[in-house]
Amino acid sequence: MAYNTKFIFVTGGVLSSLGKGLASASIGALLESRGLTVTIQKLDPYINVDPGTMNPFQHGEVFVTDDGSETDLDLGHYERFTSAKVGQDNNFTTGKIYHSVITKERKGEYLGGTVQVIPHITDEIKKSIKLVADGVDVVIVEIGGTIGDIESLPFLEAIRQFRTDAGKDNVLYIHLTLVPYIETAGEVKTKPTQHSVKELRSIGIQPDILLCRTDRYLSKEIKSKIALFCDVRVDEVITAKDVECIYEVPLIFHKEGLDDKIVELLHIWTRAPRLEEWEEFVKKYKAPKNSVNIAIVGKYVNLTESYKSLNEALYHSGVPNDCKVNLIFVDSEKIDETSCEEIFKEAGGILVPGGFGSRGVEGKILAVKYARENKIPYFGICLGMQVAVIEFARNVTNMKNAHSSEFDCDAPYPVIYLMKEWYDDKTETIQKRDITSDKGGTMRLGAYPCHIINETFAYKAYGISDISERHRHRYEFNNEYKEKFEKKGLVISGVSPNGELVEIVEIKNHPWFLGCQFHPEFKSRPMNPHPLFRDFIKASLKNAKNQTSDLVKSSSS
Ligand code: GLN
């Protein structure tokens, strides 16, 4: 641990979903804008070792890092808001902490002592926090859950102890609470905040700064009242006002004096913040000239948290194209030959995201067919690429009932399959798989290199030949069919360095049709939108404009 590293612990009270992840990410963004280096870590109280096996309905998106960790979606916010590179040490769960303590106990490392929550679990938590502290000025640690939960107690106890260990001037506690406006009373209420802080103090943590989530700027009087009850100064009560665009949060916090306060309390000397890029981005984001509808054909249409990074990547890409991106979630189970036209008639572009399981797959294949035949820009991500290959096999190369062996293990043409053996660039080993392999740990996960072929949509987007993207899948393109496909116009535009794994496919004579085996959405940033998303939106906008001009022509003729 760098000896002068500072630590900020972010806790949340009253209720969940107040935006602790965004608040932590925004604090990171503000500190970076003042020239500091930061990293952000999430401590999650649940018992799963990682969210990799959790149902997206319950947990939202699984965010994949370069090192191949399957992590909480808040890590996506951290990477989008800051330049911190996050990995396996940036997300610890109760399960992961207990797992390592129990492993040590089994090995006899506690020398016969009784293993207890305090000190063994709390020591392990503190050790995990220190793991990310090397080489950064500030570590921001977000504690999942809400104050008052039984599950989060060991984490809170560990961060309580942390202040004494690391020194009072090096640790800051920031608490996010709710200050609701009550319509019938005609005023905002501070009681939930008072209670939440009381609860926090009862376990020995006195917050230094309060972030008050609310729908309006808090008056001086309200701030004074909160300050009095919660034992902070008035300027330590910050309005965390609801915003239209999440990228406004750092700007609002800055206006409220949050970053000034943080550096003052932590005794850090920094330059003045440079927030011009953020301001510029938000300005453009909020006033686009055009708009485009993108149909997202998936399974979790009622829970868009499952596609968090995807949604953000699409929004980012609106900015360089000067357009608002409207997301239309389409339940793939509702798609059949007859409903396609009606469902997609207003879509500028069609996107099939990643997914697992056979539910709704046929609808996704139909969506691809519709996009290919009607020359609507198509973007297939992971499963979205696989269904594009299946559709091509079935309808262009006449391979009846072609499928992925994930969905039909007896498919006559298993165009997507479990590759038995391949060279893995990440581990530099030969990997082997078959149907009996474990589900866990057998996915191709994390960053892999990819070589791009010239004069393709992919090359036009990236502008370079060698890229790295993040993966999370088990099945692969089956090379046995490569030649047949290529003869009929499928372009293999991206491959692994030795050419063995197909990473990107496209089709010719189409405005924009691309499927990639990786998940580009994880690497899109507000100020640096992902090139594939940017070009997909560009093509979709062009298509949408053509559609409207056709409509105008036909109505005036
Ligand atoms: N289910 C597919 C596979 O495992 C695709 C996974 C994904 O879309 N992330 O290969």
XYZ file of C-alpha atoms in Angstrom, residues 74-510:
437
model
C -21.460 -0.975 -10.661
C -17.937 -1.768 -11.852
C -19.205 -0.778 -15.276
C -20.021 2.678 -13.921
C -16.578 2.902 -12.357
C -14.888 2.199 -15.692
C -17.198 4.512 -17.631
C -16.693 7.429 -15.255
C -12.989 7.080 -14.530
C -9.872 5.744 -16.174
C -9.437 3.151 -13.402
C -8.810 -0.320 -14.775
C -10.845 -2.672 -12.658
C -10.386 -6.399 -12.214
C -10.927 -9.268 -9.811
C -9.696 -7.333 -6.772
C -12.229 -4.572 -7.323
C -15.210 -6.705 -6.307
C -15.418 -8.755 -3.127
C -18.516 -10.501 -1.833
C -19.207 -12.083 1.535
C -18.880 -15.420 -0.289
C -15.444 -14.576 -1.651
C -14.214 -13.347 1.754
C -15.510 -16.415 3.621
C -14.179 -18.684 0.901
C -10.634 -17.487 1.449
C -10.933 -17.540 5.253
C -12.312 -21.087 5.205
C -9.611 -22.196 2.743
C -6.958 -20.841 5.119
C -8.634 -22.525 8.069
C -8.607 -25.871 6.243
C -4.921 -25.448 5.508
C -4.331 -24.895 9.214
C -3.136 -21.327 8.732
C -4.913 -20.113 11.878
C -2.790 -22.477 13.953
C -5.680 -24.084 15.765
C -7.266 -20.790 16.864
C -11.016 -20.224 16.869
C -11.882 -18.513 13.585
C -14.328 -15.627 14.135
C -16.024 -12.747 12.337
C -13.923 -10.338 14.368
C -10.978 -10.413 13.757
C -10.619 -13.027 11.004
C -13.369 -11.996 8.611
C -12.825 -8.285 9.255
C -9.054 -8.694 8.768
C -9.675 -10.460 5.478
C -11.948 -7.588 4.380
C -9.337 -4.994 5.309
C -6.695 -6.994 3.461
C -8.927 -7.048 0.369
C -9.346 -3.271 0.491
C -5.577 -2.779 0.669
C -5.100 -5.020 -2.385
C -6.228 -2.248 -4.735
C -4.392 0.586 -2.988
C -1.001 0.260 -4.647
C -0.043 3.142 -6.865
C -3.205 5.216 -6.510
C -3.859 8.417 -4.607
C -7.398 7.563 -3.564
C -9.283 4.285 -3.156
C -13.054 4.648 -3.196
C -14.863 1.697 -1.612
C -18.572 1.281 -2.132
C -20.346 -0.922 0.413
C -23.290 -2.722 -1.165
C -26.636 -2.990 0.603
C -28.325 -0.575 2.960
C -27.390 0.383 6.523
C -29.408 -1.811 8.854
C -28.972 -5.014 6.823
C -27.638 -7.868 8.908
C -25.447 -9.055 6.044
C -23.377 -5.910 5.701
C -22.315 -5.713 9.361
C -18.867 -7.375 8.960
C -18.025 -4.975 6.130
C -19.112 -1.967 8.187
C -17.139 -3.176 11.178
C -14.074 -3.595 8.948
C -14.329 -0.069 7.544
C -14.918 1.286 11.047
C -11.630 -0.272 12.142
C -9.938 0.962 8.986
C -9.876 4.596 10.112
C -7.772 3.807 13.151
C -5.478 1.525 11.141
C -4.885 3.956 8.266
C -4.950 7.174 10.300
C -7.800 9.619 10.787
C -6.678 12.027 8.051
C -6.572 9.260 5.488
C -10.119 7.951 5.725
C -13.453 9.523 4.874
C -16.973 8.191 5.295
C -19.596 9.379 2.829
C -23.200 8.362 3.385
C -25.880 8.500 0.700
C -29.439 8.913 1.987
C -32.851 9.938 0.770
C -34.538 13.271 1.405
C -37.994 12.736 -0.064
C -40.413 15.474 -1.042
C -43.816 14.710 0.452
C -46.531 16.072 -1.749
C -49.218 16.366 0.925
C -46.918 18.169 3.351
C -45.479 20.322 0.591
C -41.949 19.905 1.901
C -38.918 17.639 1.958
C -38.457 15.376 4.948
C -35.198 14.848 6.786
C -36.301 12.133 9.215
C -35.214 9.121 7.091
C -31.734 10.670 6.895
C -31.633 11.264 10.639
C -32.561 7.650 11.273
C -30.097 6.257 8.819
C -27.238 8.272 10.290
C -28.316 7.239 13.804
C -28.083 3.599 12.696
C -24.654 4.169 11.192
C -23.423 5.894 14.353
C -24.726 3.027 16.464
C -22.140 0.808 14.805
C -19.437 3.346 15.368
C -19.274 5.187 12.052
C -19.793 8.933 12.042
C -20.264 10.057 8.434
C -18.136 13.005 7.308
C -20.238 13.949 4.304
C -23.890 13.286 3.514
C -25.114 12.961 -0.046
C -28.841 13.586 0.013
C -30.721 12.087 -2.891
C -33.668 14.324 -3.661
C -35.643 15.788 -6.529
C -34.770 19.429 -5.752
C -31.886 21.534 -4.457
C -31.978 21.558 -0.664
C -32.314 24.975 0.971
C -29.821 26.270 3.509
C -32.427 25.708 6.258
C -32.915 22.057 5.374
C -29.168 21.506 5.146
C -28.739 23.173 8.547
C -31.379 20.935 10.059
C -29.724 17.795 8.665
C -26.324 19.065 9.805
C -27.578 19.665 13.340
C -29.166 16.239 13.739
C -26.417 14.297 12.042
C -23.415 16.073 13.528
C -21.865 17.356 10.327
C -21.288 20.914 9.091
C -23.739 22.561 6.690
C -21.267 22.446 3.817
C -20.900 18.716 4.386
C -24.523 18.197 3.380
C -24.567 17.807 -0.410
C -27.631 17.753 -2.616
C -27.610 14.662 -4.841
C -30.334 15.905 -7.121
C -32.125 13.651 -9.617
C -30.751 14.181 -13.107
C -31.896 13.594 -16.650
C -28.537 12.194 -17.710
C -26.321 10.183 -15.352
C -23.193 11.917 -16.661
C -24.467 15.109 -15.039
C -23.952 13.687 -11.551
C -20.272 14.723 -11.253
C -21.200 18.233 -12.383
C -23.992 18.549 -9.813
C -21.728 17.237 -7.062
C -19.064 19.701 -8.053
C -21.516 22.599 -7.978
C -22.471 21.530 -4.472
C -18.824 21.673 -3.436
C -18.279 17.945 -2.935
C -14.789 17.624 -4.396
C -13.552 20.714 -2.549
C -14.827 19.235 0.677
C -13.267 15.817 0.034
C -9.796 17.181 -0.642
C -10.083 19.531 2.334
C -11.060 16.751 4.734
C -8.451 14.346 3.394
C -5.756 17.045 3.372
C -4.893 16.549 -0.283
C -3.471 19.370 -2.333
C -4.675 19.266 -5.948
C -5.096 21.461 -8.990
C -8.529 22.968 -9.755
C -10.868 20.459 -11.407
C -11.050 20.339 -15.207
C -14.585 19.433 -16.099
C -14.868 20.979 -19.577
C -15.103 17.576 -21.292
C -17.929 16.469 -19.020
C -19.771 19.749 -19.523
C -19.368 19.510 -23.277
C -20.567 15.910 -23.327
C -23.677 16.633 -21.214
C -24.510 19.684 -23.310
C -24.381 17.670 -26.530
C -26.169 14.716 -24.978
C -29.086 16.864 -23.901
C -29.632 18.747 -27.149
C -29.321 16.399 -30.122
C -30.582 17.429 -33.552
C -31.831 14.013 -34.635
C -33.183 10.860 -33.119
C -33.113 7.186 -33.992
C -34.968 4.138 -32.697
C -32.963 1.002 -32.020
C -34.836 -2.272 -31.524
C -33.099 -4.482 -28.958
C -34.311 -8.029 -29.343
C -33.828 -9.929 -26.124
C -35.220 -11.855 -23.237
C -34.979 -9.445 -20.311
C -37.093 -6.720 -21.826
C -38.714 -5.686 -18.562
C -35.482 -5.391 -16.718
C -33.236 -3.129 -18.674
C -30.645 -3.217 -15.839
C -29.611 -6.504 -17.456
C -28.311 -4.566 -20.435
C -26.761 -1.654 -18.535
C -23.473 -1.382 -20.455
C -25.259 -2.005 -23.729
C -27.719 0.820 -23.111
C -24.945 3.184 -22.099
C -22.827 2.283 -25.153
C -25.799 3.099 -27.382
C -26.392 6.417 -25.599
C -22.688 7.342 -25.835
C -22.781 6.726 -29.565
C -25.648 9.147 -30.058
C -23.375 12.063 -29.165
C -20.880 11.928 -32.102
C -23.859 11.317 -34.401
C -25.753 14.282 -32.934
C -28.772 12.134 -32.233
C -30.874 10.860 -29.402
C -30.943 7.083 -29.266
C -34.330 5.644 -28.285
C -34.160 2.068 -27.096
C -37.100 -0.144 -27.948
C -36.933 -3.454 -26.127
C -38.557 -6.246 -28.099
C -39.429 -9.570 -26.484
C -37.998 -12.122 -28.899
C -40.714 -14.615 -27.963
C -43.267 -12.279 -29.527
C -41.589 -12.317 -32.934
C -42.899 -14.526 -35.731
C -42.912 -14.265 -39.552
C -46.098 -12.219 -39.556
C -45.329 -9.813 -36.714
C -41.823 -8.804 -37.886
C -42.905 -5.978 -40.149
C -45.128 -4.368 -37.517
C -42.550 -4.771 -34.747
C -39.618 -3.348 -36.690
C -41.283 -0.758 -38.886
C -40.044 2.163 -36.806
C -36.597 0.776 -36.052
C -33.614 2.534 -37.599
C -31.446 -0.404 -36.563
C -31.836 -3.846 -34.987
C -29.582 -5.217 -32.279
C -29.490 -8.703 -30.774
C -27.455 -8.681 -27.548
C -25.754 -11.517 -25.696
C -27.790 -14.221 -24.029
C -27.947 -17.758 -22.738
C -30.612 -20.437 -23.053
C -32.920 -21.362 -25.886
C -35.945 -19.279 -24.930
C -36.767 -16.831 -27.718
C -33.911 -17.895 -29.994
C -36.138 -18.490 -33.026
C -37.501 -14.936 -32.690
C -33.951 -13.603 -32.661
C -33.166 -15.556 -35.841
C -36.235 -14.026 -37.482
C -35.118 -10.557 -36.437
C -31.777 -11.183 -38.169
C -33.553 -12.378 -41.313
C -35.714 -9.282 -41.353
C -32.680 -7.009 -40.947
C -30.661 -8.827 -43.609
C -33.419 -8.943 -46.201
C -34.699 -5.424 -45.625
C -31.236 -3.906 -45.417
C -31.742 -2.586 -41.913
C -28.495 -2.027 -40.018
C -27.884 -5.026 -37.783
C -25.572 -5.401 -34.819
C -25.240 -8.856 -33.229
C -23.352 -9.190 -29.984
C -22.135 -12.622 -28.871
C -25.368 -14.652 -29.090
C -26.402 -11.951 -31.585
C -23.491 -12.970 -33.810
C -24.259 -16.644 -33.354
C -27.894 -16.213 -34.453
C -26.698 -14.189 -37.442
C -24.542 -17.149 -38.487
C -27.422 -19.583 -37.943
C -29.767 -17.414 -40.005
C -27.213 -17.150 -42.800
C -26.703 -20.915 -42.801
C -30.413 -21.662 -42.906
C -31.576 -19.036 -45.371
C -28.600 -18.184 -47.566
C -26.623 -21.398 -47.791
C -29.633 -23.668 -47.556
C -28.559 -25.649 -44.527
C -31.934 -26.618 -43.224
C -32.241 -26.718 -39.423
C -28.728 -25.378 -38.933
C -28.310 -24.415 -35.287
C -25.985 -23.932 -32.372
C -25.277 -27.101 -30.455
C -26.200 -25.077 -27.344
C -29.827 -25.256 -28.468
C -29.931 -28.432 -30.551
C -27.264 -30.985 -29.790
C -28.331 -33.081 -32.810
C -28.399 -30.220 -35.297
C -27.555 -31.461 -38.827
C -25.380 -28.364 -39.297
C -23.911 -27.307 -35.941
C -22.633 -23.985 -37.275
C -22.006 -22.781 -33.714
C -20.578 -25.423 -31.411
C -18.375 -26.279 -28.475
C -14.893 -26.192 -29.929
C -13.090 -29.292 -28.707
C -9.632 -27.828 -28.730
C -8.101 -24.446 -29.402
C -5.111 -22.291 -28.594
C -6.007 -19.823 -25.862
C -4.130 -16.544 -26.259
C -4.865 -15.464 -22.724
C -3.492 -18.455 -20.858
C -1.128 -19.436 -23.694
C -2.329 -23.016 -23.403
C -4.343 -25.465 -25.475
C -7.903 -25.498 -24.124
C -10.182 -28.510 -24.378
C -13.964 -28.681 -23.979
C -16.730 -31.186 -24.395
C -20.327 -31.576 -23.364
C -19.342 -32.996 -19.982
C -17.170 -29.992 -19.048
C -18.298 -28.012 -16.006
C -20.580 -25.038 -16.579
C -18.511 -22.839 -14.280
C -15.047 -21.809 -15.362
C -15.399 -23.106 -18.903
C -16.339 -19.885 -20.596
C -13.986 -17.836 -22.700
C -13.834 -14.841 -20.366
C -12.161 -11.459 -20.459
C -9.912 -9.692 -22.955
C -8.715 -11.528 -26.064
C -6.778 -10.160 -29.034
C -8.460 -10.009 -32.426
C -7.041 -9.313 -35.865
C -9.197 -7.236 -38.216
C -9.270 -7.714 -41.978
C -8.949 -4.640 -44.202
C -11.847 -3.121 -46.082
C -14.568 -4.340 -43.773
C -17.125 -2.574 -41.580
C -14.989 -3.576 -38.628
C -11.839 -2.034 -40.088
C -13.690 1.126 -41.037
C -14.903 1.445 -37.449
C -11.709 0.635 -35.566
C -9.259 2.097 -38.076
C -6.614 -0.366 -36.828
C -5.846 -4.040 -37.422
C -5.231 -5.316 -33.928
C -7.718 -4.875 -31.154
C -8.621 -6.429 -27.815
C -12.170 -7.057 -26.650
C -13.892 -8.813 -23.756
C -15.604 -12.172 -24.049
C -18.126 -14.187 -22.035
C -19.355 -17.253 -23.877
C -18.879 -20.958 -24.271
C -19.767 -21.642 -27.906
C -17.817 -20.693 -31.040
C -18.138 -20.374 -34.789
C -17.621 -23.771 -36.478
C -14.785 -23.446 -39.015
C -16.025 -26.454 -40.963
C -18.580 -24.196 -42.669
C -16.309 -21.213 -43.192
C -15.628 -21.682 -46.913
C -19.236 -22.387 -47.807
C -20.348 -19.253 -45.991
C -17.653 -17.094 -47.542
C -18.636 -18.216 -51.038
C -22.149 -16.957 -50.367
C -21.072 -13.565 -49.097
C -20.372 -13.924 -45.398
C -17.243 -11.981 -44.524
C -15.048 -13.130 -41.693
C -13.657 -9.768 -40.679
C -12.059 -10.531 -37.321
C -10.156 -13.597 -36.111
C -7.934 -14.626 -33.207
C -4.192 -14.079 -33.887
C -3.661 -17.603 -35.266
C -6.902 -17.436 -37.250
C -8.518 -20.301 -35.366
C -11.370 -18.445 -33.679
C -13.825 -16.377 -35.681
C -14.487 -13.159 -33.764
C -16.384 -10.933 -36.233
C -18.645 -11.710 -39.182
C -20.300 -9.352 -41.652
C -22.328 -9.636 -44.805
C -21.696 -7.958 -48.107
C -24.115 -5.712 -49.969
C -25.743 -4.418 -46.876
